[in-house]
Each structure stands twice: as C-alpha cells, then as structure tokens.
Coordinates of N, CA and C in Angstrom, one line a residue:
M1 N 7.2 -1.9 2.3 CA 8.6 -2.1 2.6 C 9.5 -1.7 1.4
S2 N 10.5 -0.9 1.6 CA 11.4 -0.6 0.5 C 12.5 -1.6 0.4
L3 N 13.2 -1.6 -0.7 CA 14.2 -2.5 -1.0 C 15.3 -2.3 0.0
P4 N 16.0 -3.4 0.5 CA 17.0 -3.3 1.5 C 18.1 -2.4 1.2
T5 N 18.5 -2.2 -0.1 CA 19.6 -1.3 -0.4 C 19.0 0.1 -0.7
K6 N 18.8 0.4 -2.0 CA 18.2 1.6 -2.4 C 16.7 1.3 -2.5
P7 N 15.8 1.8 -1.6 CA 14.4 1.4 -1.6 C 13.9 1.7 -3.0
S8 N 12.9 1.1 -3.4 CA 12.4 0.8 -4.7 C 11.8 1.9 -5.5
L9 N 11.5 1.8 -6.6 CA 10.2 2.1 -7.1 C 10.0 2.5 -8.5
S10 N 8.8 3.2 -8.7 CA 8.4 3.2 -10.1 C 8.7 4.4 -10.9
R11 N 8.7 4.2 -12.2 CA 8.9 5.3 -13.1 C 7.7 6.2 -12.9
S12 N 7.8 7.5 -13.2 CA 6.7 8.4 -13.0 C 5.5 8.1 -13.8
P13 N 4.4 7.7 -13.1 CA 3.2 7.4 -13.8 C 2.4 8.7 -14.2
S14 N 1.5 8.5 -15.1 CA 0.6 9.6 -15.4 C -0.7 9.4 -14.7
H15 N -1.6 10.4 -14.7 CA -2.8 10.2 -14.0 C -3.7 9.2 -14.6
V16 N -3.5 8.9 -15.9 CA -4.3 7.9 -16.6 C -3.2 6.8 -17.0
S17 N -3.4 5.6 -16.6 CA -2.4 4.6 -16.8 C -2.1 4.3 -18.3
T18 N -0.8 4.2 -18.6 CA -0.5 3.7 -19.9 C 0.4 2.5 -19.8
S19 N 0.4 1.8 -18.6 CA 1.2 0.7 -18.4 C 0.6 -0.5 -19.1
T20 N 1.4 -1.6 -19.0 CA 1.0 -2.8 -19.7 C 0.2 -3.7 -18.8
A21 N -0.1 -3.3 -17.6 CA -0.9 -4.1 -16.7 C -2.2 -4.3 -17.3
A22 N -2.8 -5.5 -17.0 CA -4.0 -5.9 -17.6 C -5.1 -4.9 -17.0
T23 N -6.0 -4.4 -17.9 CA -7.0 -3.6 -17.5 C -8.4 -4.3 -17.7
P24 N -9.2 -4.4 -16.6 CA -10.5 -5.0 -16.7 C -11.3 -4.3 -17.8
A25 N -12.3 -5.0 -18.4 CA -13.1 -4.4 -19.5 C -13.6 -3.0 -19.1
A26 N -13.5 -2.1 -20.0 CA -13.9 -0.7 -19.8 C -15.3 -0.6 -19.4
S27 N -16.2 -1.5 -19.8 CA -17.6 -1.4 -19.5 C -17.9 -1.9 -18.1
S28 N -16.9 -2.5 -17.4 CA -17.2 -3.1 -16.1 C -16.5 -2.3 -15.0
N29 N -17.2 -2.0 -13.9 CA -16.7 -1.4 -12.8 C -16.1 -2.4 -11.8
I30 N -14.8 -2.5 -11.7 CA -14.3 -3.6 -10.9 C -14.7 -3.6 -9.5
A31 N -15.0 -2.5 -8.9 CA -15.4 -2.4 -7.5 C -16.8 -3.1 -7.3
S32 N -17.6 -2.9 -8.3 CA -19.0 -3.4 -8.2 C -19.0 -4.9 -8.2
R33 N -17.9 -5.6 -8.7 CA -17.9 -7.0 -8.8 C -17.2 -7.7 -7.6
L34 N -16.8 -6.9 -6.7 CA -16.1 -7.5 -5.4 C -17.2 -7.8 -4.4
H35 N -17.1 -8.9 -3.7 CA -18.1 -9.4 -2.8 C -17.7 -9.7 -1.4
T36 N -16.5 -9.3 -1.0 CA -16.0 -9.5 0.4 C -15.7 -8.2 1.1
I37 N -16.1 -7.1 0.5 CA -15.8 -5.8 1.1 C -16.8 -5.5 2.2
P38 N -16.4 -5.1 3.4 CA -17.3 -4.9 4.5 C -18.4 -3.8 4.2
A39 N -19.6 -4.0 4.7 CA -20.7 -3.1 4.4 C -20.4 -1.7 4.8
S40 N -19.5 -1.6 5.8 CA -19.2 -0.2 6.4 C -18.2 0.6 5.5
T41 N -17.6 -0.1 4.5 CA -16.5 0.5 3.7 C -17.2 1.4 2.6
R42 N -16.8 2.6 2.6 CA -17.3 3.6 1.6 C -16.2 4.1 0.6
Q43 N -14.9 3.7 0.9 CA -13.8 4.1 0.0 C -13.0 2.8 -0.3
L44 N -12.6 2.7 -1.5 CA -12.0 1.4 -1.9 C -10.8 1.7 -2.9
I45 N -9.7 1.1 -2.7 CA -8.5 1.2 -3.6 C -8.4 -0.3 -4.1
V46 N -8.2 -0.4 -5.4 CA -8.0 -1.7 -6.1 C -6.7 -1.6 -6.8
V47 N -5.8 -2.5 -6.5 CA -4.5 -2.6 -7.2 C -4.4 -3.9 -7.9
Y48 N -4.1 -3.9 -9.2 CA -4.2 -5.2 -10.0 C -3.1 -5.1 -11.0
S49 N -2.7 -6.3 -11.5 CA -1.7 -6.5 -12.5 C -2.1 -7.5 -13.5
S50 N -1.3 -7.8 -14.5 CA -1.6 -8.8 -15.5 C -1.3 -10.2 -15.1
G51 N -0.7 -10.4 -13.9 CA -0.3 -11.7 -13.5 C 0.6 -11.7 -12.3
Y52 N 1.0 -12.8 -11.8 CA 1.8 -12.9 -10.6 C 3.3 -12.5 -10.8
G53 N 3.8 -12.5 -12.0 CA 5.2 -12.3 -12.2 C 5.7 -10.9 -12.6
T54 N 4.8 -9.9 -12.5 CA 5.2 -8.6 -12.9 C 5.1 -7.6 -11.8
S55 N 5.9 -6.6 -11.8 CA 5.9 -5.5 -10.8 C 5.1 -4.3 -11.3
V56 N 4.6 -4.4 -12.5 CA 3.9 -3.3 -13.1 C 2.4 -3.5 -12.8
A57 N 1.7 -2.5 -12.3 CA 0.4 -2.6 -11.8 C -0.4 -1.4 -12.1
S58 N -1.7 -1.4 -11.9 CA -2.6 -0.3 -12.0 C -3.4 -0.1 -10.7
L59 N -3.7 1.1 -10.4 CA -4.5 1.4 -9.1 C -5.7 2.2 -9.5
E60 N -6.8 1.8 -8.9 CA -8.1 2.5 -9.1 C -8.7 2.8 -7.8
T61 N -9.4 3.9 -7.7 CA -10.1 4.4 -6.5 C -11.6 4.5 -6.7
F62 N -12.4 4.1 -5.7 CA -13.8 4.2 -5.8 C -14.4 4.7 -4.5
E63 N -15.6 5.3 -4.6 CA -16.3 5.8 -3.4 C -17.8 5.3 -3.6
K64 N -18.3 4.8 -2.5 CA -19.7 4.3 -2.5 C -20.7 5.5 -2.3
V65 N -21.5 5.7 -3.3 CA -22.5 6.8 -3.2 C -23.9 6.1 -3.4
N66 N -24.7 6.3 -2.4 CA -26.1 5.7 -2.4 C -26.0 4.2 -2.7
G67 N -25.0 3.6 -2.1 CA -24.9 2.1 -2.3 C -24.3 1.7 -3.6
V68 N -23.8 2.6 -4.4 CA -23.2 2.2 -5.7 C -21.7 2.7 -5.7
W69 N -20.8 1.8 -6.1 CA -19.4 2.2 -6.2 C -19.2 3.1 -7.5
R70 N -18.6 4.3 -7.2 CA -18.3 5.2 -8.3 C -16.8 5.5 -8.4
P71 N -16.2 5.5 -9.5 CA -14.8 5.8 -9.7 C -14.5 7.2 -9.1
E72 N -13.4 7.4 -8.4 CA -13.0 8.7 -7.8 C -12.0 9.4 -8.7
F73 N -10.9 8.7 -9.0 CA -9.9 9.3 -9.9 C -9.7 8.4 -11.1
G74 N -8.9 8.8 -12.1 CA -8.6 7.9 -13.2 C -7.7 6.8 -12.8
V75 N -7.5 5.9 -13.7 CA -6.5 4.8 -13.4 C -5.1 5.3 -13.3
M76 N -4.4 4.9 -12.3 CA -3.1 5.3 -12.0 C -2.1 4.2 -12.2
S77 N -1.0 4.5 -12.8 CA 0.1 3.5 -12.9 C 0.8 3.3 -11.6
A78 N 1.1 2.1 -11.2 CA 1.6 1.8 -9.9 C 2.7 0.7 -10.1
R79 N 3.5 0.6 -9.1 CA 4.5 -0.6 -9.0 C 4.3 -1.3 -7.7
I80 N 4.5 -2.6 -7.8 CA 4.4 -3.5 -6.6 C 5.7 -4.2 -6.5
G81 N 5.8 -5.3 -5.7 CA 7.0 -6.0 -5.5 C 7.7 -6.4 -6.7
T82 N 9.1 -6.5 -6.7 CA 9.8 -6.8 -7.9 C 9.5 -8.2 -8.4
K83 N 9.0 -9.1 -7.5 CA 8.6 -10.4 -7.9 C 7.1 -10.5 -8.0
G84 N 6.4 -9.4 -8.1 CA 5.0 -9.4 -8.3 C 4.2 -9.7 -7.1
F85 N 2.9 -10.2 -7.3 CA 2.0 -10.6 -6.2 C 2.3 -12.0 -5.7
S86 N 2.0 -12.2 -4.5 CA 2.1 -13.6 -3.9 C 0.9 -13.8 -3.0
D87 N 0.4 -15.0 -3.0 CA -0.7 -15.4 -2.1 C -0.1 -15.9 -0.7
S88 N 1.2 -15.9 -0.6 CA 1.8 -16.4 0.6 C 3.1 -15.6 0.8
H89 N 3.0 -14.3 0.9 CA 4.1 -13.4 1.2 C 4.8 -13.8 2.5
V90 N 6.2 -13.8 2.5 CA 6.9 -14.0 3.7 C 8.0 -12.9 3.8
E91 N 8.5 -12.8 5.0 CA 9.5 -11.7 5.3 C 10.7 -11.9 4.4
G92 N 11.2 -10.8 3.8 CA 12.4 -10.8 3.1 C 12.3 -11.1 1.6
V93 N 11.1 -11.5 1.2 CA 10.9 -11.8 -0.3 C 10.1 -10.6 -0.9
P94 N 10.6 -10.1 -2.0 CA 10.0 -8.9 -2.6 C 8.7 -9.1 -3.4
T95 N 7.7 -9.7 -2.7 CA 6.4 -9.8 -3.3 C 5.4 -9.0 -2.6
T96 N 4.3 -8.7 -3.2 CA 3.2 -7.9 -2.6 C 2.1 -8.9 -2.3
P97 N 1.6 -8.9 -1.0 CA 0.6 -9.8 -0.6 C -0.7 -9.6 -1.2
T98 N -1.4 -10.6 -1.7 CA -2.7 -10.4 -2.2 C -3.7 -10.4 -1.0
G99 N -4.9 -9.9 -1.3 CA -5.9 -9.8 -0.3 C -6.6 -8.5 -0.1
V100 N -7.4 -8.4 0.9 CA -8.2 -7.2 1.2 C -7.7 -6.7 2.6
Y101 N -7.3 -5.4 2.7 CA -6.7 -4.9 3.9 C -7.3 -3.5 4.3
S102 N -7.3 -3.2 5.5 CA -7.6 -1.9 6.0 C -6.4 -1.0 5.9
I103 N -6.6 0.3 6.2 CA -5.5 1.3 6.2 C -5.1 1.6 7.6
G104 N -3.8 1.7 7.9 CA -3.4 2.0 9.3 C -3.9 3.3 9.8
S105 N -4.1 3.4 11.1 CA -4.7 4.6 11.7 C -3.8 5.9 11.7
T106 N -2.5 5.7 11.4 CA -1.6 6.8 11.3 C -0.9 6.8 9.9
M107 N -0.8 7.9 9.3 CA 0.1 8.1 8.1 C 1.4 8.7 8.5
Y108 N 2.4 8.6 7.7 CA 3.8 9.0 8.1 C 4.4 9.7 6.9
G109 N 5.5 10.5 7.2 CA 6.2 11.1 6.1 C 7.5 11.8 6.6
V110 N 8.5 11.8 5.8 CA 9.7 12.6 6.0 C 9.3 14.1 5.9
L111 N 8.3 14.4 5.1 CA 7.9 15.8 4.9 C 6.6 16.0 5.8
A112 N 6.3 17.3 6.0 CA 5.2 17.6 6.9 C 3.9 17.2 6.3
S113 N 2.9 17.0 7.1 CA 1.6 16.6 6.6 C 1.1 17.4 5.5
P114 N 0.6 16.8 4.4 CA 0.0 17.6 3.3 C -1.5 18.0 3.6
G115 N -2.0 17.6 4.8 CA -3.4 17.9 5.1 C -4.3 16.7 5.0
V116 N -3.8 15.5 5.5 CA -4.6 14.3 5.4 C -5.6 14.3 6.5
K117 N -6.6 13.4 6.4 CA -7.7 13.3 7.4 C -7.3 12.3 8.5
Y118 N -6.2 11.5 8.3 CA -5.7 10.6 9.3 C -4.8 11.3 10.3
S119 N -4.5 10.7 11.4 CA -3.4 11.2 12.2 C -2.1 11.1 11.4
Y120 N -1.2 12.0 11.6 CA 0.0 12.0 10.8 C 1.2 12.2 11.7
H121 N 2.2 11.4 11.5 CA 3.5 11.5 12.2 C 4.6 12.0 11.3
H122 N 5.1 13.1 11.6 CA 6.3 13.7 10.8 C 7.5 13.0 11.3
L123 N 8.2 12.2 10.4 CA 9.3 11.4 10.8 C 10.5 12.2 11.3
V124 N 11.1 11.6 12.3 CA 12.4 12.2 12.9 C 13.4 11.1 13.0
A125 N 14.6 11.5 13.3 CA 15.7 10.5 13.5 C 15.3 9.5 14.5
N126 N 15.7 8.2 14.2 CA 15.5 7.1 15.1 C 14.0 6.6 15.0
D127 N 13.3 7.0 14.0 CA 12.0 6.4 13.7 C 12.2 5.2 12.8
Y128 N 11.8 4.0 13.2 CA 12.0 2.8 12.5 C 10.6 2.0 12.3
W129 N 10.6 1.2 11.2 CA 9.5 0.2 11.2 C 10.2 -1.1 11.5
D130 N 9.7 -1.8 12.5 CA 10.3 -3.0 13.0 C 10.0 -4.2 12.1
E131 N 11.0 -4.7 11.4 CA 10.8 -5.8 10.5 C 11.7 -7.0 10.9
N132 N 11.9 -7.1 12.2 CA 12.7 -8.2 12.8 C 11.7 -9.2 13.4
P133 N 11.5 -10.4 12.8 CA 10.5 -11.3 13.4 C 10.8 -11.7 14.8
S134 N 12.0 -11.6 15.3 CA 12.4 -12.0 16.6 C 12.0 -10.9 17.6
S135 N 11.6 -9.7 17.2 CA 11.4 -8.6 18.1 C 9.9 -8.6 18.6
P136 N 9.7 -8.2 19.8 CA 8.3 -8.2 20.4 C 7.5 -7.1 19.7
T137 N 8.1 -6.2 19.0 CA 7.3 -5.1 18.3 C 7.3 -5.3 16.8
Y138 N 7.5 -6.5 16.4 CA 7.6 -6.9 14.9 C 6.3 -6.3 14.2
N139 N 6.6 -5.7 13.0 CA 5.6 -5.1 12.1 C 4.9 -4.0 12.8
S140 N 5.6 -3.1 13.4 CA 5.0 -1.8 14.0 C 6.0 -0.7 13.9
F141 N 5.5 0.5 14.1 CA 6.4 1.7 14.2 C 7.0 1.7 15.6
V142 N 8.3 2.0 15.6 CA 9.0 2.2 16.9 C 10.0 3.4 16.8
H143 N 10.2 4.0 17.9 CA 11.2 5.1 18.0 C 12.3 4.7 19.0
G144 N 13.5 4.8 18.5 CA 14.6 4.5 19.4 C 15.7 3.7 18.7
T145 N 16.1 2.6 19.3 CA 17.2 1.7 18.8 C 16.7 0.9 17.6
D146 N 17.6 0.7 16.6 CA 17.3 -0.1 15.5 C 16.9 -1.5 16.0
P147 N 15.7 -2.0 15.6 CA 15.2 -3.3 16.1 C 16.0 -4.5 15.4
G148 N 16.8 -4.2 14.3 CA 17.5 -5.2 13.7 C 16.7 -5.9 12.6
G149 N 17.3 -7.0 12.0 CA 16.6 -7.7 10.9 C 16.5 -6.8 9.7
Y150 N 15.4 -6.8 9.0 CA 15.2 -5.9 7.8 C 14.6 -4.5 8.2
S151 N 14.6 -4.2 9.5 CA 14.0 -2.9 9.9 C 14.5 -1.7 9.1
E152 N 13.6 -0.8 8.9 CA 13.9 0.3 8.0 C 14.0 1.6 8.8
A153 N 15.1 2.4 8.5 CA 15.2 3.7 9.1 C 14.4 4.7 8.3
L154 N 13.2 4.9 8.7 CA 12.1 5.5 7.9 C 12.5 7.0 7.5
W155 N 13.2 7.7 8.5 CA 13.5 9.1 8.2 C 14.5 9.3 7.1
Q156 N 15.3 8.2 6.8 CA 16.3 8.3 5.8 C 15.9 7.8 4.4
T157 N 14.7 7.3 4.3 CA 14.3 6.7 3.1 C 13.5 7.7 2.2
V158 N 14.2 8.4 1.3 CA 13.6 9.4 0.5 C 14.0 9.1 -1.0
P159 N 13.1 9.4 -1.9 CA 11.8 10.0 -1.7 C 10.7 9.1 -1.4
Q160 N 11.0 7.8 -1.3 CA 9.9 6.8 -1.1 C 9.0 7.1 0.1
Y161 N 9.6 7.5 1.2 CA 8.9 7.7 2.4 C 8.6 9.2 2.7
N162 N 8.7 10.0 1.6 CA 8.2 11.4 1.8 C 6.8 11.4 2.4
Y163 N 6.0 10.5 2.0 CA 4.6 10.3 2.5 C 4.3 8.8 2.4
F164 N 3.6 8.2 3.3 CA 3.1 6.9 3.1 C 2.0 6.5 4.1
A165 N 1.2 5.6 3.6 CA 0.1 5.0 4.5 C 0.5 3.6 4.7
V166 N 0.1 3.1 5.8 CA 0.3 1.7 6.2 C -0.8 0.8 5.7
I167 N -0.5 -0.3 5.0 CA -1.5 -1.3 4.6 C -1.5 -2.3 5.6
N168 N -2.6 -2.6 6.3 CA -2.6 -3.5 7.5 C -2.5 -5.0 7.1
Y169 N -1.5 -5.3 6.4 CA -1.1 -6.7 6.2 C -0.4 -7.3 7.4
N170 N -0.8 -8.4 7.9 CA -0.2 -9.1 9.0 C -0.2 -8.1 10.3
I171 N -1.3 -7.4 10.4 CA -1.5 -6.5 11.5 C -2.9 -6.8 12.0
P172 N -3.1 -7.3 13.2 CA -2.1 -7.8 14.2 C -1.3 -9.0 13.6
V173 N -0.1 -9.1 14.1 CA 0.8 -10.1 13.6 C 0.3 -11.5 13.9
R174 N 0.3 -12.4 13.0 CA 0.0 -13.8 13.2 C 1.3 -14.6 13.2
A175 N 1.5 -15.4 14.2 CA 2.7 -16.1 14.4 C 2.8 -17.2 13.2
A176 N 4.0 -17.2 12.6 CA 4.2 -18.2 11.5 C 5.7 -18.4 11.3
T177 N 6.1 -19.5 10.8 CA 7.4 -19.8 10.4 C 7.5 -20.3 9.0
P178 N 8.1 -19.6 8.0 CA 8.7 -18.3 8.2 C 7.7 -17.2 8.5
A179 N 8.2 -16.0 9.1 CA 7.3 -14.9 9.4 C 6.6 -14.4 8.1
R180 N 5.3 -14.0 8.3 CA 4.4 -13.6 7.2 C 4.8 -12.3 6.6
G181 N 5.7 -11.5 7.1 CA 6.1 -10.3 6.4 C 5.6 -9.1 7.1
S182 N 6.2 -7.9 6.8 CA 6.0 -6.7 7.5 C 6.3 -5.5 6.6
G183 N 5.8 -4.3 7.1 CA 6.2 -3.1 6.4 C 5.6 -3.0 5.0
I184 N 4.3 -3.3 4.8 CA 3.7 -3.1 3.5 C 3.0 -1.8 3.5
F185 N 3.5 -0.9 2.7 CA 3.0 0.5 2.6 C 2.5 0.9 1.3
L186 N 1.8 2.0 1.2 CA 1.4 2.7 0.0 C 2.3 4.0 0.0
H187 N 3.3 4.1 -0.8 CA 4.3 5.1 -0.7 C 4.7 5.7 -2.1
V188 N 5.6 6.7 -2.0 CA 6.1 7.4 -3.2 C 7.0 6.4 -4.0
S189 N 6.8 6.5 -5.3 CA 7.6 5.6 -6.2 C 9.0 6.1 -6.5
G190 N 9.9 5.2 -6.8 CA 11.3 5.5 -7.2 C 11.5 5.1 -8.6
S191 N 12.4 4.1 -8.9 CA 12.8 3.8 -10.2 C 12.4 2.4 -10.7
G192 N 11.7 1.6 -9.9 CA 11.4 0.3 -10.3 C 10.4 -0.4 -9.3
G193 N 10.4 -1.7 -9.3 CA 9.6 -2.4 -8.4 C 10.0 -2.2 -7.0
T194 N 9.1 -2.6 -6.0 CA 9.3 -2.4 -4.6 C 9.7 -3.7 -3.9
A195 N 9.9 -3.7 -2.6 CA 10.2 -4.9 -1.8 C 8.9 -5.5 -1.3
G196 N 7.8 -5.1 -1.8 CA 6.5 -5.6 -1.4 C 5.4 -4.6 -1.3
C197 N 5.8 -3.3 -1.2 CA 4.8 -2.2 -1.1 C 4.1 -1.9 -2.4
V198 N 3.2 -1.0 -2.4 CA 2.6 -0.4 -3.6 C 3.1 1.0 -3.7
S199 N 3.5 1.4 -4.8 CA 4.0 2.8 -5.0 C 3.4 3.5 -6.1
L200 N 3.3 4.8 -5.9 CA 2.7 5.7 -6.9 C 3.6 7.0 -7.1
A201 N 3.5 7.6 -8.2 CA 4.1 8.9 -8.3 C 3.6 9.8 -7.2
Q202 N 4.5 10.7 -6.7 CA 4.1 11.5 -5.5 C 2.8 12.3 -5.7
S203 N 2.7 12.9 -6.9 CA 1.5 13.7 -7.1 C 0.2 12.8 -7.0
N204 N 0.2 11.6 -7.5 CA -0.9 10.7 -7.4 C -1.1 10.2 -6.0
L205 N 0.0 9.9 -5.4 CA -0.1 9.4 -4.0 C -0.8 10.4 -3.1
L206 N -0.4 11.7 -3.3 CA -1.0 12.7 -2.4 C -2.5 12.9 -2.7
R207 N -2.9 12.7 -3.9 CA -4.3 12.8 -4.2 C -5.1 11.7 -3.4
V208 N -4.5 10.5 -3.4 CA -5.1 9.4 -2.7 C -5.1 9.5 -1.2
L209 N -3.9 9.9 -0.7 CA -3.8 10.1 0.8 C -4.7 11.2 1.3
E210 N -4.8 12.3 0.6 CA -5.7 13.4 1.0 C -7.2 13.0 0.9
W211 N -7.5 12.1 0.0 CA -8.9 11.7 -0.2 C -9.3 10.7 0.9
L212 N -8.4 9.8 1.3 CA -8.8 8.8 2.2 C -9.3 9.4 3.6
D213 N -10.4 8.8 4.1 CA -11.0 9.3 5.3 C -11.3 8.1 6.2
P214 N -10.7 8.1 7.4 CA -11.0 7.0 8.3 C -12.4 6.7 8.6
A215 N -13.2 7.8 8.5 CA -14.7 7.6 8.8 C -15.4 6.7 7.7
A216 N -14.7 6.6 6.6 CA -15.3 5.8 5.5 C -14.8 4.3 5.5
S217 N -14.0 4.0 6.5 CA -13.5 2.6 6.7 C -12.9 2.1 5.4
P218 N -11.9 2.8 4.8 CA -11.3 2.4 3.5 C -10.7 1.0 3.6
R219 N -10.7 0.3 2.4 CA -10.1 -1.0 2.2 C -9.2 -0.9 0.9
I220 N -8.2 -1.7 0.9 CA -7.4 -1.8 -0.3 C -7.4 -3.3 -0.7
V221 N -7.7 -3.6 -2.0 CA -7.7 -4.9 -2.6 C -6.5 -5.0 -3.5
M222 N -5.8 -6.1 -3.3 CA -4.5 -6.3 -4.1 C -4.5 -7.7 -4.7
A223 N -4.4 -7.8 -6.0 CA -4.4 -9.2 -6.7 C -4.2 -9.0 -8.2
P224 N -3.7 -10.1 -8.8 CA -3.7 -10.0 -10.3 C -5.2 -9.9 -10.8
S225 N -5.4 -9.2 -11.9 CA -6.7 -8.9 -12.3 C -7.6 -10.2 -12.5
Q226 N -7.0 -11.3 -12.9 CA -7.8 -12.5 -13.1 C -8.3 -13.1 -11.8
N227 N -7.7 -12.7 -10.7 CA -8.1 -13.2 -9.4 C -8.9 -12.3 -8.5
L228 N -9.3 -11.1 -9.0 CA -10.0 -10.1 -8.2 C -11.4 -10.7 -7.8
D229 N -11.9 -11.7 -8.6 CA -13.2 -12.2 -8.3 C -13.2 -13.1 -7.0
R230 N -12.0 -13.3 -6.4 CA -11.9 -13.9 -5.1 C -12.5 -13.0 -4.0
Y231 N -12.4 -11.7 -4.3 CA -12.7 -10.7 -3.3 C -14.0 -10.0 -3.5

C-alpha cells in the first residue's frame, strides 16, 4: 500500500546494502535458521530491520538447492512502513505486518511485463486495489468504480507501481474490527518509508520479480532481525 497522498518510498538502494538496518552475523545464513517455512517452498525472501520503529530495512533472497538454502542475490536496501514493523497491522496505519506470506498469483504494473514467470496484468484506467473494509471485495484487485475508503488508483501511482507483486497478507480476508489491513505489496521505491509495503529500487525489484517462480512456492518473511527466530 502506498501512502495516501504521494505514495511512498525509498532512496535508491545499491545492490549490496549500506543501510543501518541490523544485519545478521555474516557467518550465519538467516534462511537456514527459519523453521516454519513450508517444505514445498524453494524460493525465499527475507525482509528485516533493526527494530520495530524504523522504516529502513534489508532484503535477502534464497533458493533451496539439494535441501540447502543458498543466497541468490546480494543484500538489498529496502524500505518498509513509515512506522516500521507491526505484529498487529490494521487498516490505515503505515506499518508493515510481520509474518510469513505467499506471493499473489498475479503481478501488476503501469509498465508492460518485464518477462516475469507469473501471470501479469498491465494496469489500465479504473484499475483499483480495494482497501475499503466495508466493501465485499476488500483487499483485492478490482476494475471499475472506485471502491472508496483507502482504495488506490493503481494506474496513477508512479513510479511505485511501475511493477509490483502482491504479498498475501490478510488474503483471504479475516473479519476483524478494526480491519486487519490491505494492499501490502513489493513495489518500486520512492523517497522514504511506505504505508506498509516493502519497496526496492526498480532495478533490484526487477531482479527479484523476474527470479520468482510460482512453481517454487515462494514465501516472504518479514520481521525485525531479533524476531526472525519466530519463523
């Protein structure tokens, strides 16, 4: 989810992170220490920060080869919600939900497909992400009339939505008061923290999106570094 006014995001990261986000010990492969990842998952994204109160984060990618998690790309600088991570994210609060999530079956973008392995929808006018908890299509892609609430006009959100993948947080929707939140994406970065999404420089995002393969049942893990052992 981008920020309600000018959608969010990060300064241009390098391929190897130089951010102040906490980095796990160099001798330790963080993916190998996770214990709740489905056995069918062969691709893994891990997003972590130095604590709950920062929007500066790091992102690492791993692929399982012969049963062993191997790093795919170098550490990438990322941004998350302007209020950092939350264990209880709710609609309208700019935090990024912690946890382990799958990747949505369709990727989207204002620009044409860069050649991803997923289904891809090239955004057009009147394409929205429904972020209105009162709507029957809450937390899903819709085409047509603005669903209201915090719903986003996806085709107008550039550069953030030049390309993005859906992080399946609160999908399927679980009824709650307040609503548990919607529109959590992996998208192109802007100039600061996000409204809850994870953002990367476009060049890094494209590397990740082109690498992701639905046949590998990818998962994304998101948490402060000190809490990764939950997962």
